[in-house]
Tab-separated table of C-alpha atoms and ligand atoms in Angstrom:
chain	number	residue	atom	x	y	z
A	1	UNK	CA	-175.499	-13.526	-40.898
A	2	UNK	CA	-172.586	-15.983	-40.592
A	3	UNK	CA	-168.872	-15.372	-40.090
A	4	UNK	CA	-168.147	-17.091	-43.368
A	5	UNK	CA	-166.602	-14.746	-45.948
A	6	UNK	CA	-169.246	-13.672	-48.406
A	7	UNK	CA	-168.682	-11.698	-51.605
A	8	UNK	CA	-171.111	-8.854	-50.886
A	9	UNK	CA	-170.175	-8.463	-47.225
A	10	UNK	CA	-166.417	-8.735	-47.798
A	11	UNK	CA	-166.500	-6.012	-50.462
A	12	UNK	CA	-169.256	-4.042	-48.711
A	13	UNK	CA	-171.189	-3.876	-51.933
A	14	UNK	CA	-174.401	-2.551	-50.322
A	15	UNK	CA	-172.536	0.437	-48.906
A	16	UNK	CA	-170.664	0.970	-52.139
A	17	UNK	CA	-173.857	1.007	-54.190
A	18	UNK	CA	-175.548	3.409	-51.804
A	19	UNK	CA	-172.942	6.077	-52.588
A	20	UNK	CA	-174.039	7.175	-56.054
A	21	UNK	CA	-176.651	9.673	-54.876
A	22	UNK	CA	-175.293	13.057	-53.794
A	23	UNK	CA	-176.548	14.809	-50.633
A	24	UNK	CA	-179.414	17.247	-51.190
A	25	UNK	CA	-180.115	20.547	-49.398
A	26	UNK	CA	-181.404	18.687	-46.289
A	27	UNK	CA	-178.252	16.524	-46.135
A	28	UNK	CA	-180.102	13.361	-47.212
A	29	UNK	CA	-179.347	11.604	-50.484
A	30	UNK	CA	-181.231	13.330	-53.305
A	31	UNK	CA	-182.616	11.910	-56.537
A	32	UNK	CA	-180.383	12.183	-59.588
A	33	UNK	CA	-181.177	15.285	-61.629
A	34	UNK	CA	-180.610	13.653	-64.996
A	35	UNK	CA	-180.148	10.151	-66.376
A	36	UNK	CA	-176.453	10.966	-67.081
A	37	UNK	CA	-175.647	12.201	-63.585
A	38	UNK	CA	-174.929	8.569	-62.629
A	39	UNK	CA	-172.140	8.118	-65.175
A	40	UNK	CA	-170.653	11.458	-64.041
A	41	UNK	CA	-170.598	10.309	-60.406
A	42	UNK	CA	-169.393	6.775	-61.166
A	43	UNK	CA	-166.437	7.932	-63.275
A	44	UNK	CA	-165.315	10.305	-60.523
A	45	UNK	CA	-165.688	7.636	-57.845
A	46	UNK	CA	-163.769	5.118	-59.943
A	47	UNK	CA	-160.971	7.688	-60.186
A	48	UNK	CA	-160.924	8.234	-56.435
A	49	UNK	CA	-160.634	4.476	-55.825
A	50	UNK	CA	-157.694	4.266	-58.201
A	51	UNK	CA	-156.146	7.385	-56.619
A	52	UNK	CA	-156.385	5.605	-53.299
A	53	UNK	CA	-154.444	2.637	-54.644
A	54	UNK	CA	-151.891	4.911	-56.314
A	55	UNK	CA	-151.229	6.677	-52.989
A	56	UNK	CA	-150.752	3.276	-51.339
A	57	UNK	CA	-148.217	2.232	-53.992
A	58	UNK	CA	-146.354	5.538	-54.143
A	59	UNK	CA	-145.940	5.644	-50.359
A	60	UNK	CA	-144.563	2.093	-50.497
A	61	UNK	CA	-141.993	3.012	-53.176
A	62	UNK	CA	-141.083	6.179	-51.291
A	63	UNK	CA	-140.627	4.259	-48.023
A	64	UNK	CA	-138.367	1.701	-49.690
A	65	UNK	CA	-136.148	4.288	-51.339
A	66	UNK	CA	-136.206	6.842	-48.572
A	67	UNK	CA	-136.419	4.648	-45.492
A	68	UNK	CA	-138.464	7.354	-43.641
A	69	UNK	CA	-136.681	9.394	-41.006
A	70	UNK	CA	-133.582	11.526	-40.994
A	71	UNK	CA	-131.984	11.935	-44.381
A	72	UNK	CA	-128.387	11.524	-43.279
A	73	UNK	CA	-126.681	8.374	-42.105
A	74	UNK	CA	-129.217	5.879	-43.443
A	75	UNK	CA	-127.960	2.547	-44.769
A	76	UNK	CA	-128.013	1.902	-48.502
A	77	UNK	CA	-131.313	0.515	-49.807
A	78	UNK	CA	-131.040	-3.293	-49.860
A	79	UNK	CA	-130.470	-4.610	-53.375
A	80	UNK	CA	-133.480	-6.926	-53.146
A	81	UNK	CA	-135.817	-4.047	-52.229
A	82	UNK	CA	-135.265	-2.115	-55.466
A	83	UNK	CA	-137.487	-4.509	-57.509
A	84	UNK	CA	-140.255	-3.980	-54.933
A	85	UNK	CA	-140.138	-0.247	-55.501
A	86	UNK	CA	-140.205	-0.884	-59.264
A	87	UNK	CA	-143.287	-3.118	-58.832
A	88	UNK	CA	-145.111	-0.384	-56.914
A	89	UNK	CA	-144.326	2.190	-59.602
A	90	UNK	CA	-145.233	-0.263	-62.337
A	91	UNK	CA	-148.682	-0.736	-60.796
A	92	UNK	CA	-149.072	3.031	-60.550
A	93	UNK	CA	-148.146	3.501	-64.202
A	94	UNK	CA	-150.559	0.746	-65.259
A	95	UNK	CA	-153.399	2.445	-63.384
A	96	UNK	CA	-152.550	5.816	-64.907
A	97	UNK	CA	-152.579	4.204	-68.344
A	98	UNK	CA	-156.079	2.832	-67.861
A	99	UNK	CA	-157.677	5.920	-66.255
A	100	UNK	CA	-158.103	7.907	-69.490
A	101	UNK	CA	-160.376	5.125	-70.775
A	102	UNK	CA	-162.862	6.195	-68.087
A	103	UNK	CA	-162.918	9.650	-69.686
A	104	UNK	CA	-164.071	7.899	-72.859
A	105	UNK	CA	-167.035	6.512	-70.922
A	106	UNK	CA	-167.850	10.001	-69.637
A	107	UNK	CA	-167.660	11.385	-73.163
A	108	UNK	CA	-170.668	9.254	-74.107
A	109	UNK	CA	-172.577	11.984	-72.229
A	110	UNK	CA	-173.664	14.854	-74.488
A	111	UNK	CA	-172.467	18.324	-73.369
A	112	UNK	CA	-176.117	19.428	-73.259
A	113	UNK	CA	-176.942	16.575	-70.832
A	114	UNK	CA	-174.097	17.745	-68.585
A	115	UNK	CA	-175.571	21.256	-68.644
A	116	UNK	CA	-178.816	19.821	-67.252
A	117	UNK	CA	-177.187	19.218	-63.850
A	118	UNK	CA	-173.917	21.223	-64.001
A	119	UNK	CA	-175.216	24.282	-62.115
A	120	UNK	CA	-176.108	22.083	-59.130
A	121	UNK	CA	-172.378	21.285	-58.762
A	122	UNK	CA	-171.107	24.860	-58.283
A	123	UNK	CA	-168.708	25.530	-56.518
A	124	UNK	CA	-167.653	21.854	-56.299
A	125	UNK	CA	-164.967	20.696	-58.718
A	126	UNK	CA	-162.184	18.132	-59.300
A	127	UNK	CA	-160.045	21.031	-58.111
A	128	UNK	CA	-161.058	19.858	-54.617
A	129	UNK	CA	-159.918	16.246	-55.076
A	130	UNK	CA	-157.821	15.870	-51.939
A	131	UNK	CA	-156.400	12.554	-53.051
A	132	UNK	CA	-155.221	14.110	-56.317
A	133	UNK	CA	-153.446	16.855	-54.339
A	134	UNK	CA	-151.935	14.232	-52.051
A	135	UNK	CA	-150.775	12.290	-55.080
A	136	UNK	CA	-149.115	15.364	-56.597
A	137	UNK	CA	-147.463	16.300	-53.301
A	138	UNK	CA	-146.304	12.775	-52.522
A	139	UNK	CA	-144.670	12.612	-55.937
A	140	UNK	CA	-142.878	15.903	-55.281
A	141	UNK	CA	-144.906	18.577	-57.102
A	142	UNK	CA	-144.024	21.954	-55.600
A	143	UNK	CA	-146.118	25.132	-55.678
A	144	UNK	CA	-143.893	26.805	-58.279
A	145	UNK	CA	-144.741	23.923	-60.659
A	146	UNK	CA	-148.466	24.824	-60.555
A	147	UNK	CA	-150.365	27.495	-62.484
A	148	UNK	CA	-150.994	30.333	-60.012
A	149	UNK	CA	-154.354	29.218	-58.601
A	150	UNK	CA	-154.601	28.531	-54.846
A	151	UNK	CA	-156.130	25.063	-54.544
A	152	UNK	CA	-155.832	25.158	-50.724
A	153	UNK	CA	-158.563	27.823	-50.450
A	154	UNK	CA	-161.062	25.462	-52.080
A	155	UNK	CA	-160.571	22.750	-49.433
A	156	UNK	CA	-162.368	22.446	-46.109
A	157	UNK	CA	-160.285	22.396	-42.860
A	158	UNK	CA	-159.978	18.586	-42.522
A	159	UNK	CA	-158.976	18.291	-46.168
A	160	UNK	CA	-156.396	21.033	-45.712
A	161	UNK	CA	-155.014	19.147	-42.739
A	162	UNK	CA	-154.557	16.020	-44.879
A	163	UNK	CA	-152.754	18.042	-47.506
A	164	UNK	CA	-150.548	19.676	-44.858
A	165	UNK	CA	-149.658	16.280	-43.431
A	166	UNK	CA	-148.498	15.197	-46.883
A	167	UNK	CA	-146.523	18.403	-47.280
A	168	UNK	CA	-144.552	17.405	-44.161
A	169	UNK	CA	-143.616	13.961	-45.561
A	170	UNK	CA	-140.659	12.968	-47.661
A	171	UNK	CA	-141.649	12.961	-51.340
A	172	UNK	CA	-140.917	10.242	-53.875
A	173	UNK	CA	-138.700	12.700	-55.789
A	174	UNK	CA	-136.631	13.382	-52.653
A	175	UNK	CA	-136.396	9.673	-51.851
A	176	UNK	CA	-135.358	8.881	-55.428
A	177	UNK	CA	-132.673	11.570	-55.497
A	178	UNK	CA	-131.459	10.490	-52.072
A	179	UNK	CA	-131.196	6.882	-53.245
A	180	UNK	CA	-129.433	7.937	-56.453
A	181	UNK	CA	-126.992	10.084	-54.507
A	182	UNK	CA	-126.038	7.102	-52.329
A	183	UNK	CA	-125.263	4.814	-55.305
A	184	UNK	CA	-121.548	4.053	-54.808
A	185	UNK	CA	-120.506	4.607	-58.409
A	186	UNK	CA	-116.928	5.508	-57.482
A	187	UNK	CA	-116.337	1.885	-56.405
A	188	UNK	CA	-117.013	0.673	-59.937
A	189	UNK	CA	-115.618	3.718	-61.747
A	190	UNK	CA	-113.331	6.146	-59.907
A	191	UNK	CA	-113.271	9.477	-61.790
A	192	UNK	CA	-116.522	8.722	-63.638
A	193	UNK	CA	-117.661	12.364	-63.899
A	194	UNK	CA	-114.428	13.586	-65.553
A	195	UNK	CA	-114.435	10.648	-67.953
A	196	UNK	CA	-118.097	11.312	-68.813
A	197	UNK	CA	-117.589	15.005	-69.476
A	198	UNK	CA	-114.615	14.211	-71.773
A	199	UNK	CA	-116.657	11.611	-73.678
A	200	UNK	CA	-119.599	14.013	-74.025
A	201	UNK	CA	-117.325	16.819	-75.297
A	202	UNK	CA	-115.884	14.473	-77.924
A	203	UNK	CA	-119.410	13.438	-78.941
A	204	UNK	CA	-120.521	17.078	-79.322
A	205	UNK	CA	-117.397	17.878	-81.379
A	206	UNK	CA	-118.376	15.114	-83.792
A	207	UNK	CA	-121.958	16.453	-83.981
A	208	UNK	CA	-120.596	19.927	-84.738
A	209	UNK	CA	-118.398	18.512	-87.510
A	210	UNK	CA	-121.452	16.755	-88.996
A	211	UNK	CA	-123.572	19.937	-88.946
A	212	UNK	CA	-120.729	21.922	-90.563
A	213	UNK	CA	-121.027	19.543	-93.523
A	214	UNK	CA	-124.837	19.771	-93.665
A	215	UNK	CA	-125.508	20.747	-97.282
A	216	UNK	CA	-129.126	21.676	-96.528
A	217	UNK	CA	-128.128	24.612	-94.300
A	218	UNK	CA	-126.760	28.042	-95.192
A	219	UNK	CA	-123.389	29.058	-93.753
A	220	UNK	CA	-125.171	31.116	-91.024
A	221	UNK	CA	-127.483	28.215	-90.146
A	222	UNK	CA	-124.481	25.863	-89.926
A	223	UNK	CA	-122.764	28.221	-87.491
A	224	UNK	CA	-125.983	28.595	-85.448
A	225	UNK	CA	-126.319	24.821	-85.177
A	226	UNK	CA	-122.638	24.543	-84.170
A	227	UNK	CA	-123.059	27.206	-81.483
A	228	UNK	CA	-126.162	25.521	-80.051
A	229	UNK	CA	-124.415	22.171	-79.997
A	230	UNK	CA	-121.322	23.658	-78.326
A	231	UNK	CA	-123.506	25.092	-75.552
A	232	UNK	CA	-124.567	21.524	-74.691
A	233	UNK	CA	-121.043	20.895	-73.427
A	234	UNK	CA	-121.597	23.600	-70.791
A	235	UNK	CA	-125.069	22.234	-70.022
A	236	UNK	CA	-123.662	18.756	-69.420
A	237	UNK	CA	-120.934	20.159	-67.139
A	238	UNK	CA	-123.553	22.207	-65.256
A	239	UNK	CA	-125.770	19.119	-64.921
A	240	UNK	CA	-122.936	17.149	-63.320
A	241	UNK	CA	-121.089	19.820	-61.353
A	242	UNK	CA	-123.259	22.965	-61.154
A	243	UNK	CA	-125.592	21.993	-58.276
A	244	UNK	CA	-125.072	21.151	-54.629
A	245	UNK	CA	-123.009	18.049	-53.945
A	246	UNK	CA	-126.016	15.762	-53.329
A	247	UNK	CA	-127.708	16.709	-56.607
A	248	UNK	CA	-124.451	16.487	-58.592
A	249	UNK	CA	-123.965	12.971	-57.248
A	250	UNK	CA	-127.558	11.987	-58.048
A	251	UNK	CA	-127.161	13.231	-61.635
A	252	UNK	CA	-123.855	11.366	-62.038
A	253	UNK	CA	-125.490	8.179	-60.700
A	254	UNK	CA	-128.311	8.482	-63.193
A	255	UNK	CA	-125.886	8.744	-66.128
A	256	UNK	CA	-123.809	5.885	-64.724
A	257	UNK	CA	-126.830	3.598	-64.293
A	258	UNK	CA	-128.194	4.421	-67.746
A	259	UNK	CA	-124.823	3.942	-69.448
A	260	UNK	CA	-123.928	0.640	-67.831
A	261	UNK	CA	-127.485	-0.679	-67.605
A	262	UNK	CA	-126.470	-4.015	-69.164
A	263	UNK	CA	-124.463	-4.873	-66.034
A	264	UNK	CA	-126.565	-7.275	-63.924
A	265	UNK	CA	-126.626	-5.268	-60.711
A	266	UNK	CA	-127.610	-2.100	-62.562
A	267	UNK	CA	-130.563	-3.670	-64.315
A	268	UNK	CA	-133.089	-2.998	-61.526
A	269	UNK	CA	-131.796	0.488	-60.743
A	270	UNK	CA	-132.220	1.265	-64.431
A	271	UNK	CA	-135.767	-0.109	-64.386
A	272	UNK	CA	-136.482	2.136	-61.442
A	273	UNK	CA	-135.355	5.405	-63.011
A	274	UNK	CA	-137.035	4.456	-66.261
A	275	UNK	CA	-140.328	3.725	-64.442
A	276	UNK	CA	-140.149	7.167	-62.864
A	277	UNK	CA	-139.849	8.730	-66.319
A	278	UNK	CA	-142.790	6.592	-67.483
A	279	UNK	CA	-144.837	7.654	-64.471
A	280	UNK	CA	-144.255	11.331	-65.224
A	281	UNK	CA	-145.184	10.723	-68.855
A	282	UNK	CA	-148.473	9.024	-67.949
A	283	UNK	CA	-149.475	11.544	-65.310
A	284	UNK	CA	-148.993	14.265	-67.915
A	285	UNK	CA	-150.962	12.230	-70.460
A	286	UNK	CA	-153.782	11.896	-67.909
A	287	UNK	CA	-153.836	15.673	-67.466
A	288	UNK	CA	-153.793	16.179	-71.224
A	289	UNK	CA	-156.610	13.673	-71.759
A	290	UNK	CA	-158.664	15.259	-68.957
A	291	UNK	CA	-158.385	18.752	-70.438
A	292	UNK	CA	-159.262	17.563	-73.948
A	293	UNK	CA	-162.400	15.960	-72.499
A	294	UNK	CA	-163.164	19.175	-70.609
A	295	UNK	CA	-162.776	21.207	-73.818
A	296	UNK	CA	-165.137	18.862	-75.649
A	297	UNK	CA	-167.661	19.052	-72.815
A	298	UNK	CA	-167.665	22.755	-71.842
A	299	UNK	CA	-165.530	24.597	-74.440
A	300	UNK	CA	-163.739	27.469	-72.750
A	301	UNK	CA	-166.352	28.142	-70.051
A	302	UNK	CA	-165.190	29.036	-66.552
A	303	UNK	CA	-164.939	25.852	-64.430
A	304	UNK	CA	-167.481	25.003	-61.721
A	305	UNK	CA	-164.562	25.567	-59.322
A	306	UNK	CA	-164.166	29.104	-60.753
A	307	UNK	CA	-160.827	28.624	-62.553
A	308	UNK	CA	-160.336	29.742	-66.191
A	309	UNK	CA	-161.071	26.091	-67.084
A	310	UNK	CA	-159.280	24.758	-70.164
A	311	UNK	CA	-156.692	27.539	-70.099
A	312	UNK	CA	-155.774	26.700	-66.481
A	313	UNK	CA	-155.690	22.958	-67.124
A	314	UNK	CA	-153.533	23.322	-70.258
A	315	UNK	CA	-151.025	25.375	-68.272
A	316	UNK	CA	-150.896	22.609	-65.653
A	317	UNK	CA	-149.992	20.071	-68.366
A	318	UNK	CA	-146.939	22.156	-69.286
A	319	UNK	CA	-145.897	23.241	-65.817
A	320	UNK	CA	-146.412	20.159	-63.684
A	321	UNK	CA	-143.086	18.409	-64.321
A	322	UNK	CA	-141.878	16.710	-61.191
A	323	UNK	CA	-138.950	14.592	-62.302
A	324	UNK	CA	-137.423	17.168	-64.647
A	325	UNK	CA	-133.870	16.112	-63.728
A	326	UNK	CA	-134.446	12.495	-64.726
A	327	UNK	CA	-135.756	13.665	-68.096
A	328	UNK	CA	-133.135	16.397	-68.559
A	329	UNK	CA	-130.462	13.720	-68.039
A	330	UNK	CA	-131.564	12.095	-71.268
A	331	UNK	CA	-130.129	15.043	-73.202
A	332	UNK	CA	-126.687	13.944	-72.039
A	333	UNK	CA	-126.902	10.204	-72.593
A	334	UNK	CA	-124.253	8.608	-74.757
A	335	UNK	CA	-124.020	5.378	-76.659
A	336	UNK	CA	-122.033	3.163	-74.200
A	337	UNK	CA	-119.174	2.401	-76.642
A	338	UNK	CA	-118.208	6.099	-76.390
A	339	UNK	CA	-117.295	5.585	-72.747
A	340	UNK	CA	-114.345	3.655	-71.302
A	341	UNK	CA	-115.112	0.119	-70.103
A	342	UNK	CA	-115.792	-0.099	-66.368
A	343	UNK	CA	-112.495	-0.180	-64.455
A	344	UNK	CA	-113.978	-2.412	-61.709
A	345	UNK	CA	-116.810	-4.369	-63.364
A	346	UNK	CA	-117.011	-7.027	-60.623
A	347	UNK	CA	-118.714	-4.488	-58.358
A	348	UNK	CA	-121.818	-4.537	-60.578
A	349	UNK	CA	-121.854	-8.236	-61.531
A	350	UNK	CA	-123.391	-11.226	-59.794
A	351	UNK	CA	-121.123	-13.462	-57.724
A	352	UNK	CA	-121.811	-16.741	-55.926
A	353	UNK	CA	-120.790	-16.286	-52.363
B	1	HEM	C1	-167.688	16.488	-67.456
B	1	HEM	C2	-166.541	16.134	-66.961
B	1	HEM	C3	-165.537	17.076	-66.381
B	1	HEM	C4	-165.389	18.412	-66.564
B	1	HEM	C5	-166.227	19.343	-67.446
B	1	HEM	C6	-164.275	18.845	-65.759
B	1	HEM	C7	-163.815	20.134	-65.672
B	1	HEM	C8	-162.785	20.551	-64.873
B	1	HEM	C9	-162.356	21.928	-64.752
B	1	HEM	C10	-162.929	23.092	-65.519
B	1	HEM	C11	-161.347	21.956	-63.858
B	1	HEM	C12	-160.582	23.197	-63.385
B	1	HEM	C13	-161.059	23.611	-62.038
B	1	HEM	C14	-162.412	24.295	-62.080
B	1	HEM	O1	-162.467	25.504	-62.253
B	1	HEM	O2	-163.437	23.599	-61.919
B	1	HEM	C15	-161.116	20.594	-63.424
B	1	HEM	C16	-160.143	20.208	-62.544
B	1	HEM	C17	-159.928	18.919	-62.167
B	1	HEM	N1	-160.663	17.808	-62.519
B	1	HEM	FE1	-162.157	17.762	-63.853
B	1	HEM	N2	-163.750	17.754	-65.120
B	1	HEM	C18	-164.495	16.658	-65.460
B	1	HEM	C19	-164.292	15.360	-65.028
B	1	HEM	C20	-163.323	14.959	-64.143
B	1	HEM	C21	-163.140	13.608	-63.679
B	1	HEM	C22	-163.952	12.386	-64.078
B	1	HEM	C23	-162.114	13.648	-62.810
B	1	HEM	C24	-161.602	12.470	-62.063
B	1	HEM	C25	-161.262	12.543	-60.789
B	1	HEM	C26	-161.631	15.002	-62.744
B	1	HEM	C27	-160.582	15.448	-61.959
B	1	HEM	C28	-160.133	16.736	-61.893
B	1	HEM	C29	-158.990	17.134	-61.102
B	1	HEM	C30	-158.106	16.241	-60.250
B	1	HEM	C31	-158.857	18.503	-61.284
B	1	HEM	C32	-157.766	19.400	-60.694
B	1	HEM	C33	-156.635	19.517	-61.712
B	1	HEM	C34	-155.559	20.508	-61.316
B	1	HEM	O3	-155.812	21.420	-60.516
B	1	HEM	O4	-154.452	20.385	-61.872
B	1	HEM	N3	-162.387	15.766	-63.578
B	1	HEM	N4	-162.019	19.768	-64.058
């Protein structure tokens, strides 16, 4: 063997290719039980490799935005670091977009072929994917956003320790909100929140007037629509002023960034919050795609991990919403011409120094 880099040694291909045979009862690698057991193993392993990269990227984005350590008194995130966080999230989104294709490969396996080796898997299950749990936790998924099934019980002690370590770290959602909260919007627009609420009220009043003229509705339906629209004024106020100070400020920053996104210095911040929304969308699409594959493969059988299977997984698609605030904010977006021009636009424009 030489010290010269060599494809197989650098990538440790021999080791990698020795990992597609599961341990048997004696602890040694056993023979595959069916021709299709290899595709089952490979698609899972491919996922775990991508999960590994996703964790690497998410931690990078979180570290940039959150600057690890005490929450209070940290300096603002350097302008030039925001694109780096966007790049890390962009890579994550791209991976999440490609993962469902691997489910397509797995679906070339007939459900009856899966049944030939499925019993040998019990009680193992994707439910025990530690990296997936780490990924959820690092993003900011909290227990109340999960269907009520205790995943921790299915893990062994070292896996539980890894999960607990993640639970003690700052999450991407916390780092994002902390970064948003520190955006100095009052320098560019003193009194932004009051101006926004006034503009939103005026917008809703116009929507109400339009619905009152809607010839396709009965009088009662027109009044119902008007009432629902009017309640959005309260929702917008609550979004901007009904939480603790830090969250109110983060929500105001989001609306500010989205409204004035054409200003040069707001372009990257806008990309960042939009990437977060895209990430949530694709994680949910992955869950949805996984459960549709599961349904096609095992119907509504109980999972090998013992959960109610498809029913459990479908509930997770609906419940696991991490960046709800960033998405909720979209309900209150306005077309920019409805807002006053920025009082101090130079704050968010480029300048040669
Ligand atoms: C034949 C293919 C597959 C079937 C039938 C299947 C079935 C299931 C079922 C029934 C569950 C619920 C837990 C349980 O009771 O077992 C589950 C969870 C899970 N599976 Fe799969 N799965 C398949 C392939 C995959 C693949 C390729 C991955 C990639 C890593 C994966 C990742 C996961 C994850 C992460 C969970 C936990 C989801 C959560 O708790 O929200 N599964 N799977």
